[in-house]
PDB file of C-alpha atoms in Angstrom:
ATOM      1  CA  MET A   1     -20.957 -65.109  63.374  1.00  0.00           C
ATOM      2  CA  ASN A   2     -21.282 -67.784  60.291  1.00  0.00           C
ATOM      3  CA  SER A   3     -23.909 -65.699  58.229  1.00  0.00           C
ATOM      4  CA  SER A   4     -24.275 -62.673  56.046  1.00  0.00           C
ATOM      5  CA  LEU A   5     -27.351 -60.738  54.873  1.00  0.00           C
ATOM      6  CA  ASP A   6     -26.949 -61.902  51.423  1.00  0.00           C
ATOM      7  CA  GLY A   7     -27.069 -65.595  52.915  1.00  0.00           C
ATOM      8  CA  LEU A   8     -30.065 -64.707  55.043  1.00  0.00           C
ATOM      9  CA  LYS A   9     -31.891 -63.399  52.186  1.00  0.00           C
ATOM     10  CA  ALA A  10     -30.968 -66.686  50.265  1.00  0.00           C
ATOM     11  CA  ALA A  11     -31.983 -68.860  52.868  1.00  0.00           C
ATOM     12  CA  ALA A  12     -35.476 -66.982  53.343  1.00  0.00           C
ATOM     13  CA  SER A  13     -36.343 -66.980  49.480  1.00  0.00           C
ATOM     14  CA  LYS A  14     -36.226 -71.108  49.779  1.00  0.00           C
ATOM     15  CA  ALA A  15     -38.378 -70.880  53.130  1.00  0.00           C
ATOM     16  CA  PRO A  16     -39.235 -67.567  54.008  1.00  0.00           C
ATOM     17  CA  ILE A  17     -40.997 -68.690  57.701  1.00  0.00           C
ATOM     18  CA  VAL A  18     -38.696 -68.278  60.513  1.00  0.00           C
ATOM     19  CA  PRO A  19     -40.245 -70.147  63.362  1.00  0.00           C
ATOM     20  CA  VAL A  20     -39.680 -68.107  66.693  1.00  0.00           C
ATOM     21  CA  LEU A  21     -38.853 -70.547  69.508  1.00  0.00           C
ATOM     22  CA  VAL A  22     -39.037 -70.792  73.318  1.00  0.00           C
ATOM     23  CA  VAL A  23     -36.966 -73.661  74.114  1.00  0.00           C
ATOM     24  CA  PRO A  24     -36.634 -74.265  77.931  1.00  0.00           C
ATOM     25  CA  ASP A  25     -35.107 -77.585  77.930  1.00  0.00           C
ATOM     26  CA  VAL A  26     -31.831 -77.973  76.059  1.00  0.00           C
ATOM     27  CA  ALA A  27     -32.437 -81.818  75.507  1.00  0.00           C
ATOM     28  CA  ALA A  28     -35.226 -80.603  72.640  1.00  0.00           C
ATOM     29  CA  ALA A  29     -32.843 -78.593  70.703  1.00  0.00           C
ATOM     30  CA  ALA A  30     -31.500 -81.425  68.704  1.00  0.00           C
ATOM     31  CA  PRO A  31     -34.586 -83.128  67.865  1.00  0.00           C
ATOM     32  CA  LEU A  32     -36.358 -79.703  67.118  1.00  0.00           C
ATOM     33  CA  ALA A  33     -33.632 -78.563  64.632  1.00  0.00           C
ATOM     34  CA  ASN A  34     -34.126 -82.190  63.031  1.00  0.00           C
ATOM     35  CA  ALA A  35     -37.799 -81.760  62.756  1.00  0.00           C
ATOM     36  CA  LEU A  36     -37.699 -78.191  61.300  1.00  0.00           C
ATOM     37  CA  VAL A  37     -34.992 -79.126  58.608  1.00  0.00           C
ATOM     38  CA  GLU A  38     -37.175 -82.211  57.776  1.00  0.00           C
ATOM     39  CA  GLY A  39     -39.952 -79.819  57.492  1.00  0.00           C
ATOM     40  CA  GLY A  40     -38.076 -77.864  54.890  1.00  0.00           C
ATOM     41  CA  LEU A  41     -37.306 -74.830  56.771  1.00  0.00           C
ATOM     42  CA  THR A  42     -33.975 -73.324  56.812  1.00  0.00           C
ATOM     43  CA  THR A  43     -33.993 -70.527  59.228  1.00  0.00           C
ATOM     44  CA  ALA A  44     -35.101 -70.461  63.013  1.00  0.00           C
ATOM     45  CA  GLU A  45     -34.825 -67.838  65.679  1.00  0.00           C
ATOM     46  CA  VAL A  46     -34.430 -68.934  69.398  1.00  0.00           C
ATOM     47  CA  THR A  47     -35.508 -66.427  71.790  1.00  0.00           C
ATOM     48  CA  LEU A  48     -33.212 -65.616  75.053  1.00  0.00           C
ATOM     49  CA  ARG A  49     -36.392 -65.577  76.942  1.00  0.00           C
ATOM     50  CA  THR A  50     -35.021 -68.611  78.902  1.00  0.00           C
ATOM     51  CA  PRO A  51     -31.768 -69.223  80.564  1.00  0.00           C
ATOM     52  CA  SER A  52     -31.565 -72.347  78.187  1.00  0.00           C
ATOM     53  CA  GLY A  53     -31.182 -70.071  74.867  1.00  0.00           C
ATOM     54  CA  LEU A  54     -27.762 -69.938  74.285  1.00  0.00           C
ATOM     55  CA  LYS A  55     -27.087 -73.363  74.734  1.00  0.00           C
ATOM     56  CA  VAL A  56     -29.982 -74.366  72.742  1.00  0.00           C
ATOM     57  CA  ILE A  57     -28.586 -72.074  69.642  1.00  0.00           C
ATOM     58  CA  GLU A  58     -25.338 -73.966  70.026  1.00  0.00           C
ATOM     59  CA  GLU A  59     -26.997 -77.650  70.154  1.00  0.00           C
ATOM     60  CA  MET A  60     -29.370 -76.833  67.170  1.00  0.00           C
ATOM     61  CA  LYS A  61     -26.174 -75.775  65.103  1.00  0.00           C
ATOM     62  CA  LYS A  62     -24.514 -79.156  66.141  1.00  0.00           C
ATOM     63  CA  ALA A  63     -27.563 -81.195  65.196  1.00  0.00           C
ATOM     64  CA  CYS A  64     -27.996 -79.244  61.937  1.00  0.00           C
ATOM     65  CA  PRO A  65     -25.066 -77.323  60.657  1.00  0.00           C
ATOM     66  CA  GLU A  66     -27.445 -76.288  57.624  1.00  0.00           C
ATOM     67  CA  LEU A  67     -29.938 -74.679  59.632  1.00  0.00           C
ATOM     68  CA  ILE A  68     -29.529 -70.989  60.090  1.00  0.00           C
ATOM     69  CA  VAL A  69     -30.137 -70.215  63.604  1.00  0.00           C
ATOM     70  CA  GLY A  70     -30.480 -66.847  65.366  1.00  0.00           C
ATOM     71  CA  ALA A  71     -30.689 -65.172  68.601  1.00  0.00           C
ATOM     72  CA  GLY A  72     -33.789 -63.499  69.357  1.00  0.00           C
ATOM     73  CA  THR A  73     -34.734 -61.046  72.341  1.00  0.00           C
ATOM     74  CA  VAL A  74     -31.273 -59.526  71.996  1.00  0.00           C
ATOM     75  CA  LEU A  75     -31.339 -56.602  74.530  1.00  0.00           C
ATOM     76  CA  THR A  76     -28.221 -55.835  75.744  1.00  0.00           C
ATOM     77  CA  GLY A  77     -24.321 -55.858  74.961  1.00  0.00           C
ATOM     78  CA  GLU A  78     -24.082 -59.124  76.652  1.00  0.00           C
ATOM     79  CA  ASP A  79     -26.374 -60.554  74.810  1.00  0.00           C
ATOM     80  CA  VAL A  80     -25.029 -59.533  71.633  1.00  0.00           C
ATOM     81  CA  ARG A  81     -21.593 -60.924  72.970  1.00  0.00           C
ATOM     82  CA  ASN A  82     -22.991 -64.141  74.109  1.00  0.00           C
ATOM     83  CA  SER A  83     -25.134 -65.077  71.554  1.00  0.00           C
ATOM     84  CA  LEU A  84     -22.143 -64.429  68.893  1.00  0.00           C
ATOM     85  CA  ALA A  85     -20.242 -66.991  71.237  1.00  0.00           C
ATOM     86  CA  ALA A  86     -22.652 -69.635  71.149  1.00  0.00           C
ATOM     87  CA  GLY A  87     -22.724 -69.444  67.043  1.00  0.00           C
ATOM     88  CA  ALA A  88     -25.791 -67.337  66.453  1.00  0.00           C
ATOM     89  CA  ASP A  89     -25.912 -66.642  62.596  1.00  0.00           C
ATOM     90  CA  PHE A  90     -28.271 -63.646  63.203  1.00  0.00           C
ATOM     91  CA  LEU A  91     -29.631 -61.385  65.795  1.00  0.00           C
ATOM     92  CA  VAL A  92     -33.097 -60.271  66.400  1.00  0.00           C
ATOM     93  CA  SER A  93     -34.455 -57.393  68.825  1.00  0.00           C
ATOM     94  CA  PRO A  94     -37.535 -55.730  69.670  1.00  0.00           C
ATOM     95  CA  GLY A  95     -36.381 -52.531  68.783  1.00  0.00           C
ATOM     96  CA  MET A  96     -33.139 -50.495  69.456  1.00  0.00           C
ATOM     97  CA  SER A  97     -31.506 -48.452  71.872  1.00  0.00           C
ATOM     98  CA  PRO A  98     -28.188 -45.998  71.721  1.00  0.00           C
ATOM     99  CA  ARG A  99     -26.095 -48.785  74.191  1.00  0.00           C
ATOM    100  CA  LEU A 100     -27.448 -51.876  71.708  1.00  0.00           C
ATOM    101  CA  LEU A 101     -26.485 -50.010  68.825  1.00  0.00           C
ATOM    102  CA  ASP A 102     -22.786 -49.348  70.146  1.00  0.00           C
ATOM    103  CA  ALA A 103     -22.665 -53.180  71.155  1.00  0.00           C
ATOM    104  CA  LEU A 104     -23.643 -54.354  67.583  1.00  0.00           C
ATOM    105  CA  GLY A 105     -20.563 -53.102  66.097  1.00  0.00           C
ATOM    106  CA  ASP A 106     -20.022 -54.509  62.644  1.00  0.00           C
ATOM    107  CA  HIS A 107     -22.727 -56.744  63.231  1.00  0.00           C
ATOM    108  CA  LYS A 108     -25.569 -54.520  62.143  1.00  0.00           C
ATOM    109  CA  ASP A 109     -25.806 -56.477  58.632  1.00  0.00           C
ATOM    110  CA  VAL A 110     -27.119 -59.498  60.001  1.00  0.00           C
ATOM    111  CA  THR A 111     -29.135 -58.045  63.255  1.00  0.00           C
ATOM    112  CA  PHE A 112     -32.886 -57.699  62.508  1.00  0.00           C
ATOM    113  CA  PRO A 113     -34.040 -54.507  64.845  1.00  0.00           C
ATOM    114  CA  GLY A 114     -37.666 -54.174  65.540  1.00  0.00           C
ATOM    115  CA  VAL A 115     -39.715 -51.219  64.249  1.00  0.00           C
ATOM    116  CA  ALA A 116     -43.168 -50.143  64.408  1.00  0.00           C
ATOM    117  CA  THR A 117     -43.165 -46.880  62.773  1.00  0.00           C
ATOM    118  CA  ALA A 118     -41.986 -45.193  59.334  1.00  0.00           C
ATOM    119  CA  SER A 119     -39.460 -43.087  61.190  1.00  0.00           C
ATOM    120  CA  GLU A 120     -37.647 -45.832  63.168  1.00  0.00           C
ATOM    121  CA  ALA A 121     -37.457 -47.771  60.040  1.00  0.00           C
ATOM    122  CA  MET A 122     -35.757 -44.794  58.266  1.00  0.00           C
ATOM    123  CA  THR A 123     -33.680 -44.276  61.332  1.00  0.00           C
ATOM    124  CA  ARG A 124     -32.671 -48.137  61.572  1.00  0.00           C
ATOM    125  CA  TYR A 125     -31.792 -48.000  57.815  1.00  0.00           C
ATOM    126  CA  GLU A 126     -29.455 -44.581  58.004  1.00  0.00           C
ATOM    127  CA  GLU A 127     -27.586 -46.687  60.926  1.00  0.00           C
ATOM    128  CA  GLY A 128     -26.722 -49.459  58.800  1.00  0.00           C
ATOM    129  CA  PHE A 129     -29.596 -51.961  59.123  1.00  0.00           C
ATOM    130  CA  GLY A 130     -30.192 -53.902  56.218  1.00  0.00           C
ATOM    131  CA  MET A 131     -33.405 -55.625  57.373  1.00  0.00           C
ATOM    132  CA  LEU A 132     -35.878 -54.605  59.531  1.00  0.00           C
ATOM    133  CA  LYS A 133     -38.430 -56.412  61.759  1.00  0.00           C
ATOM    134  CA  LEU A 134     -42.040 -54.897  62.006  1.00  0.00           C
ATOM    135  CA  PHE A 135     -42.761 -55.498  65.651  1.00  0.00           C
ATOM    136  CA  PRO A 136     -45.277 -56.218  67.138  1.00  0.00           C
ATOM    137  CA  ALA A 137     -46.490 -56.582  63.609  1.00  0.00           C
ATOM    138  CA  ALA A 138     -50.386 -56.896  63.974  1.00  0.00           C
ATOM    139  CA  ILE A 139     -50.275 -53.777  66.313  1.00  0.00           C
ATOM    140  CA  ALA A 140     -48.198 -51.850  64.293  1.00  0.00           C
ATOM    141  CA  GLY A 141     -50.615 -52.165  61.114  1.00  0.00           C
ATOM    142  CA  GLY A 142     -49.916 -55.591  59.768  1.00  0.00           C
ATOM    143  CA  VAL A 143     -50.031 -55.930  56.089  1.00  0.00           C
ATOM    144  CA  ALA A 144     -51.856 -52.633  55.564  1.00  0.00           C
ATOM    145  CA  ALA A 145     -48.984 -50.656  57.323  1.00  0.00           C
ATOM    146  CA  LEU A 146     -46.281 -52.493  55.085  1.00  0.00           C
ATOM    147  CA  LYS A 147     -48.163 -51.976  52.218  1.00  0.00           C
ATOM    148  CA  ALA A 148     -48.113 -48.096  53.093  1.00  0.00           C
ATOM    149  CA  LEU A 149     -44.734 -48.161  53.681  1.00  0.00           C
ATOM    150  CA  SER A 150     -43.484 -49.692  50.432  1.00  0.00           C
ATOM    151  CA  GLY A 151     -44.412 -46.651  48.601  1.00  0.00           C
ATOM    152  CA  PRO A 152     -42.214 -44.079  49.859  1.00  0.00           C
ATOM    153  CA  LEU A 153     -39.729 -46.119  51.249  1.00  0.00           C
ATOM    154  CA  PRO A 154     -39.282 -48.831  48.505  1.00  0.00           C
ATOM    155  CA  HIS A 155     -35.825 -49.752  49.451  1.00  0.00           C
ATOM    156  CA  LEU A 156     -36.611 -51.150  52.873  1.00  0.00           C
ATOM    157  CA  GLN A 157     -37.240 -54.881  53.576  1.00  0.00           C
ATOM    158  CA  PHE A 158     -38.869 -56.486  56.610  1.00  0.00           C
ATOM    159  CA  MET A 159     -39.712 -59.513  58.532  1.00  0.00           C
ATOM    160  CA  PRO A 160     -42.618 -59.007  60.431  1.00  0.00           C
ATOM    161  CA  THR A 161     -43.307 -60.594  63.600  1.00  0.00           C
ATOM    162  CA  GLY A 162     -45.766 -60.675  66.352  1.00  0.00           C
ATOM    163  CA  GLY A 163     -49.379 -61.721  65.101  1.00  0.00           C
ATOM    164  CA  VAL A 164     -48.121 -63.502  62.111  1.00  0.00           C
ATOM    165  CA  SER A 165     -50.092 -66.945  61.800  1.00  0.00           C
ATOM    166  CA  ALA A 166     -50.647 -69.687  59.440  1.00  0.00           C
ATOM    167  CA  ASP A 167     -53.713 -68.027  58.331  1.00  0.00           C
ATOM    168  CA  ASN A 168     -51.958 -64.601  56.968  1.00  0.00           C
ATOM    169  CA  ALA A 169     -48.497 -65.871  56.502  1.00  0.00           C
ATOM    170  CA  GLY A 170     -49.047 -65.625  53.074  1.00  0.00           C
ATOM    171  CA  GLU A 171     -50.718 -62.329  52.846  1.00  0.00           C
ATOM    172  CA  TYR A 172     -47.557 -60.632  54.098  1.00  0.00           C
ATOM    173  CA  LEU A 173     -45.403 -63.013  51.965  1.00  0.00           C
ATOM    174  CA  ALA A 174     -47.145 -61.782  48.944  1.00  0.00           C
ATOM    175  CA  LEU A 175     -45.778 -58.071  49.496  1.00  0.00           C
ATOM    176  CA  PRO A 176     -42.676 -56.839  47.617  1.00  0.00           C
ATOM    177  CA  ASN A 177     -41.088 -55.476  50.756  1.00  0.00           C
ATOM    178  CA  VAL A 178     -41.734 -58.855  52.806  1.00  0.00           C
ATOM    179  CA  VAL A 179     -38.364 -61.020  52.830  1.00  0.00           C
ATOM    180  CA  ALA A 180     -39.850 -63.422  55.416  1.00  0.00           C
ATOM    181  CA  VAL A 181     -42.196 -63.660  58.384  1.00  0.00           C
ATOM    182  CA  GLY A 182     -41.609 -64.622  61.713  1.00  0.00           C
ATOM    183  CA  GLY A 183     -43.965 -66.831  63.771  1.00  0.00           C
ATOM    184  CA  SER A 184     -44.572 -69.145  67.075  1.00  0.00           C
ATOM    185  CA  TRP A 185     -47.222 -71.168  65.383  1.00  0.00           C
ATOM    186  CA  ILE A 186     -44.499 -73.821  63.754  1.00  0.00           C
ATOM    187  CA  ALA A 187     -43.373 -74.985  67.064  1.00  0.00           C
ATOM    188  CA  THR A 188     -45.158 -73.531  70.046  1.00  0.00           C
ATOM    189  CA  GLU A 189     -44.172 -74.202  73.343  1.00  0.00           C
ATOM    190  CA  LYS A 190     -46.544 -76.778  73.816  1.00  0.00           C
ATOM    191  CA  ASP A 191     -45.152 -78.770  71.083  1.00  0.00           C
ATOM    192  CA  VAL A 192     -41.469 -78.183  72.329  1.00  0.00           C
ATOM    193  CA  SER A 193     -42.380 -79.305  75.538  1.00  0.00           C
ATOM    194  CA  SER A 194     -44.351 -82.373  74.777  1.00  0.00           C
ATOM    195  CA  GLY A 195     -41.533 -83.606  71.958  1.00  0.00           C
ATOM    196  CA  ALA A 196     -44.135 -83.270  69.153  1.00  0.00           C
ATOM    197  CA  TRP A 197     -41.774 -83.188  66.462  1.00  0.00           C
ATOM    198  CA  ALA A 198     -43.974 -85.036  63.775  1.00  0.00           C
ATOM    199  CA  ASP A 199     -46.328 -82.300  64.573  1.00  0.00           C
ATOM    200  CA  VAL A 200     -43.576 -79.578  63.902  1.00  0.00           C
ATOM    201  CA  THR A 201     -42.618 -81.153  60.632  1.00  0.00           C
ATOM    202  CA  SER A 202     -46.047 -81.429  59.496  1.00  0.00           C
ATOM    203  CA  LYS A 203     -46.704 -77.808  60.174  1.00  0.00           C
ATOM    204  CA  ALA A 204     -43.722 -76.547  58.668  1.00  0.00           C
ATOM    205  CA  LYS A 205     -44.482 -78.488  55.198  1.00  0.00           C
ATOM    206  CA  THR A 206     -48.177 -77.039  55.510  1.00  0.00           C
ATOM    207  CA  ALA A 207     -46.886 -73.639  55.866  1.00  0.00           C
ATOM    208  CA  LEU A 208     -44.610 -73.992  53.222  1.00  0.00           C
ATOM    209  CA  SER A 209     -46.943 -75.439  50.703  1.00  0.00           C
ATOM    210  CA  LYS A 210     -49.271 -72.442  51.057  1.00  0.00           C
ATOM    211  CA  ILE A 211     -47.144 -69.767  49.931  1.00  0.00           C
TER     212      ILE A 211
END
């Protein structure tokens, strides 16, 4: 793993939008990475929802070494090991389980576990996680929930994902406890499958210009 929590936060401060990517075809990895970087983004999350996910991480890193690429939908110890071997800079999980917690070992500092309640957030913080993913953000209360959590839990930092869009990303990013947002609108599955790289770059630039 080539990154650190400080490195992730630094990248997020420059471009706090993290596209959540589903990439079935490995051939799309390099042009997609280039399109994101050209659009000004610094970080991307490749989900492991397709058999090609790990290889896509490898190819995106080869094409754009400066792009911080993480593995999403990390569910098992095998996912952790394979993602690290593929060169993932960070790991994202929709939640946490005892077995996954054990498998993460010393990599908790660059893992974003999903939480939906104050109790889950407090528990993850006590376990050593430095940044949390409010997920699914829209169902878990969205902007209002994060505002409420910032009072009693000001030391916690979040990357809300799930229901974040071009229309509300700015509302999330205006909150003091939000470091970045994750969303699929920058590079949709349709964009990726059709090779609409100019559109991806354009959407990235537009999103960054609004925050």
